[in-house]
Structure formats: structure tokens, C-alpha cells
Short mmCIF file of C-alpha atoms and ligand atoms in Angstrom, two decimals:
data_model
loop_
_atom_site.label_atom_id
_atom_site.label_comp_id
_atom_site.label_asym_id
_atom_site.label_seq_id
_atom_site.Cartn_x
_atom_site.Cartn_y
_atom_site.Cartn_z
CA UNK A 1 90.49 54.02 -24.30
CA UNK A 2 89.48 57.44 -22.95
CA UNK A 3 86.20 58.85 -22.26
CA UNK A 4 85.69 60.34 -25.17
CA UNK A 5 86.72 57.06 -27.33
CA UNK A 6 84.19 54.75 -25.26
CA UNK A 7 81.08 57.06 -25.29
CA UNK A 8 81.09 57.36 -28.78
CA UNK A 9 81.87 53.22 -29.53
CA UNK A 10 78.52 52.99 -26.68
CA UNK A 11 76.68 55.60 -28.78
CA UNK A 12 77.52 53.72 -32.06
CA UNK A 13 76.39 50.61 -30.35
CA UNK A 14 73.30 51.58 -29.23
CA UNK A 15 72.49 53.02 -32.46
CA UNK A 16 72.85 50.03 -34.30
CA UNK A 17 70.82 48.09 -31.91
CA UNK A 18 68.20 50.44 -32.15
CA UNK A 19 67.97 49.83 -36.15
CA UNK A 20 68.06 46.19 -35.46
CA UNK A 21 65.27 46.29 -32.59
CA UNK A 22 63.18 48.80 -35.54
CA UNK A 23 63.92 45.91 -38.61
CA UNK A 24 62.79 43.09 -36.12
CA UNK A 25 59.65 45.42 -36.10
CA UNK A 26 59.17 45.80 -39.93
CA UNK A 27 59.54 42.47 -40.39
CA UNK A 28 56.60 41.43 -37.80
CA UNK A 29 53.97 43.94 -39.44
CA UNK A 30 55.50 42.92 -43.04
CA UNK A 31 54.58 39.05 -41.86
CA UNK A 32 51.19 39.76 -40.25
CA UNK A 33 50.67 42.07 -43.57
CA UNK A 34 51.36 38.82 -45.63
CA UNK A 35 48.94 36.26 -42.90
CA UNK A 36 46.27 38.84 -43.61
CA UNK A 37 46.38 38.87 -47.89
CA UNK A 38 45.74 34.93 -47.42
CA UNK A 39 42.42 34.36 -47.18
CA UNK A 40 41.77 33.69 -43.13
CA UNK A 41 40.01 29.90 -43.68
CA UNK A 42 41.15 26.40 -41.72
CA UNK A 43 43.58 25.51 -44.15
CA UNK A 44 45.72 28.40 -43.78
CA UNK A 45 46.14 27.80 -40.06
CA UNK A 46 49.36 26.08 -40.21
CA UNK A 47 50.87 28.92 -42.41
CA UNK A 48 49.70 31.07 -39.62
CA UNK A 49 51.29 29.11 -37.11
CA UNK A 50 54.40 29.41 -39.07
CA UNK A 51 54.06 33.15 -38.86
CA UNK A 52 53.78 32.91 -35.24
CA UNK A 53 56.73 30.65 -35.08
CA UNK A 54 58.69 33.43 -36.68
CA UNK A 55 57.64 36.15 -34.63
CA UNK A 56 58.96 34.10 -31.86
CA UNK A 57 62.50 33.72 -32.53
CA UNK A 58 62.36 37.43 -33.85
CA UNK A 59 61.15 37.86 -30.22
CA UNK A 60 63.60 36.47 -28.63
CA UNK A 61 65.93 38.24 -31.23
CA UNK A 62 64.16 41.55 -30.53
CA UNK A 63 64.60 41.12 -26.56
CA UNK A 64 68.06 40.17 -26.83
CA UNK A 65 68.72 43.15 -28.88
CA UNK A 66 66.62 45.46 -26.34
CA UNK A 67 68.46 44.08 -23.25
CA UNK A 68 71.61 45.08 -25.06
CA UNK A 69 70.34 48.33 -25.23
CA UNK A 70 69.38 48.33 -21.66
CA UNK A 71 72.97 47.74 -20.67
CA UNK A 72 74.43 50.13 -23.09
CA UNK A 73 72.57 52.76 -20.82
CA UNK A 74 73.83 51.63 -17.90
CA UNK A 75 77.25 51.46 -19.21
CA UNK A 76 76.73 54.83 -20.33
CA UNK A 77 75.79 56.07 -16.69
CA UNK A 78 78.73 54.39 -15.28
CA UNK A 79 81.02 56.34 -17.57
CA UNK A 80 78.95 59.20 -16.19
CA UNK A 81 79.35 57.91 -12.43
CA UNK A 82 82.90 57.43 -13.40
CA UNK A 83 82.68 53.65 -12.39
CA UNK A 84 82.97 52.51 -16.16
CA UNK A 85 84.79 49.45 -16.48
CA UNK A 86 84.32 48.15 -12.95
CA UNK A 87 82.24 45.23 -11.90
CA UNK A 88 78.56 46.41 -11.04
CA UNK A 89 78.69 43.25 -8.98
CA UNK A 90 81.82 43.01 -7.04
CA UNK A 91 83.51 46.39 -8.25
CA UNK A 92 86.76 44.84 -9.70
CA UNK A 93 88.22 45.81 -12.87
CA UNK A 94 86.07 44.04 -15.82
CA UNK A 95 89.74 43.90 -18.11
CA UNK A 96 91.18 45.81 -21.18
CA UNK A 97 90.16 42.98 -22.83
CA UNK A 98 86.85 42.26 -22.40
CA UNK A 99 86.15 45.42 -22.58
CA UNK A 100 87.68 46.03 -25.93
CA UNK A 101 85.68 43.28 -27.26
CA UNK A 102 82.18 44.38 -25.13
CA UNK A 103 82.42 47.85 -24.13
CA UNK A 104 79.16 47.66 -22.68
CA UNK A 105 80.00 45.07 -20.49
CA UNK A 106 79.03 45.97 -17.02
CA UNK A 107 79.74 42.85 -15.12
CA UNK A 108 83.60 41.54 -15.04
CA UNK A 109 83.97 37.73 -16.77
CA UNK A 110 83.17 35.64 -13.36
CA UNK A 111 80.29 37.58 -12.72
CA UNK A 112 78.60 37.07 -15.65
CA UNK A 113 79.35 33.45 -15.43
CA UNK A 114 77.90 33.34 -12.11
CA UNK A 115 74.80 35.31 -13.81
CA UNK A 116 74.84 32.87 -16.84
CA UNK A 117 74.09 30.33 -14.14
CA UNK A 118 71.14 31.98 -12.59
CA UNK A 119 73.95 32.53 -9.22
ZN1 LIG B 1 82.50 40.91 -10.74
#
């Protein structure tokens, strides 16, 4: 893939993780917007609790989908630096073929295991 190719799959990317960071968003005020039409008494608590339950695993969703954006931009500067599709850790070649499957992939497969193990 050239340059050209890979900034513009990154910029698609990041644009779609940006809409899914803003519906993760919607959906929290939507849910508080629906805790808050319920009347606020003791016997509600649990459906609160259920909101906040929700708001967790969009959370984690959310961060998941932020981190991704985080290393779209630093895949981004590397095709800037001209070090795209090396290892950020040990500066081999990530592969072709991870990289045709992730192309914001900054570290190559055996670092990110290593990572993936808190190494
Ligand atoms: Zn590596």
C-alpha cells in the first residue's frame, strides 16, 4: 500500500471511531435523560444501578474506542516520520499482513503479545 492508500484507510478509521466514541455519548445522556423522567424515590434505585451498569461497559466501550483513536494518531505520525509499519518497540517490520488487517497497528505481533501480558 502506498502513502497515499494508508493515510486515507487511517483517516477513514479514525473517522468512524470518532462517530462511535460520539454514539457511546448520546446514548449516556439519552440513559441519564430516561433515570431522570422516573421519579428519583428508593424503589427506583436498582433501575438506576442498572443505568450505571450500562454506562460502564459503554465505558469501557468508549475507552477502547478512544485508545484506538490514540493510536491511529500515532500511526499517522509515523507515516509522517516515515517509520510507518515498523515496530515502535523493537523497529522491525510489523508485516503486510497485519498491517492489511490493522493499519494502525504500531507495534509488530510479538510486541503486542508481550504488551498483552503487561511485559
Ligand atoms: Zn516489535
Amino acid at each position: 500500500m502506498d502513502h497515499e492508500t494508508v493515510k486515507q484507510r487511517l483517516l477513514e478509521e479514525r473517522a468512524h471511531w470518532e462517530r462511535e466514541v460520539e454514539a457511546y455519548e448520546e446514548e449516556f445522556s439519552e440513559s441519564l435523560e430516561e433515570a431522570s423522567d422516573e421519579s428519583p424515590y428508593d424503589q427506583h434505585l436498582a433501575e438506576t444501578a442498572g443505568v450505571t451498569l450500562d454506562r460502564e461497559i459503554d465505558l469501557t466501550l468508549e475507552e477502547s474506542a478512544r485508545a484506538t483513536i490514540v493510536q491511529i494518531d500515532r500511526a499517522l505520525q509515523k507515516l509522517e516520520d516515515g517509520t510507518y509499519g515498523r515496530c515502535d518497540k523493537c523497529g522491525r517490520g510489523i508485516g503486510d499482513g497485519r498491517l492489511g488487517v490493522a493499519p494502525y497497528a504500531t507495534l509488530c505481533i510479538d510486541c503486542k503479545r508481550l504488551e498483552e501480558r503487561g511485559l
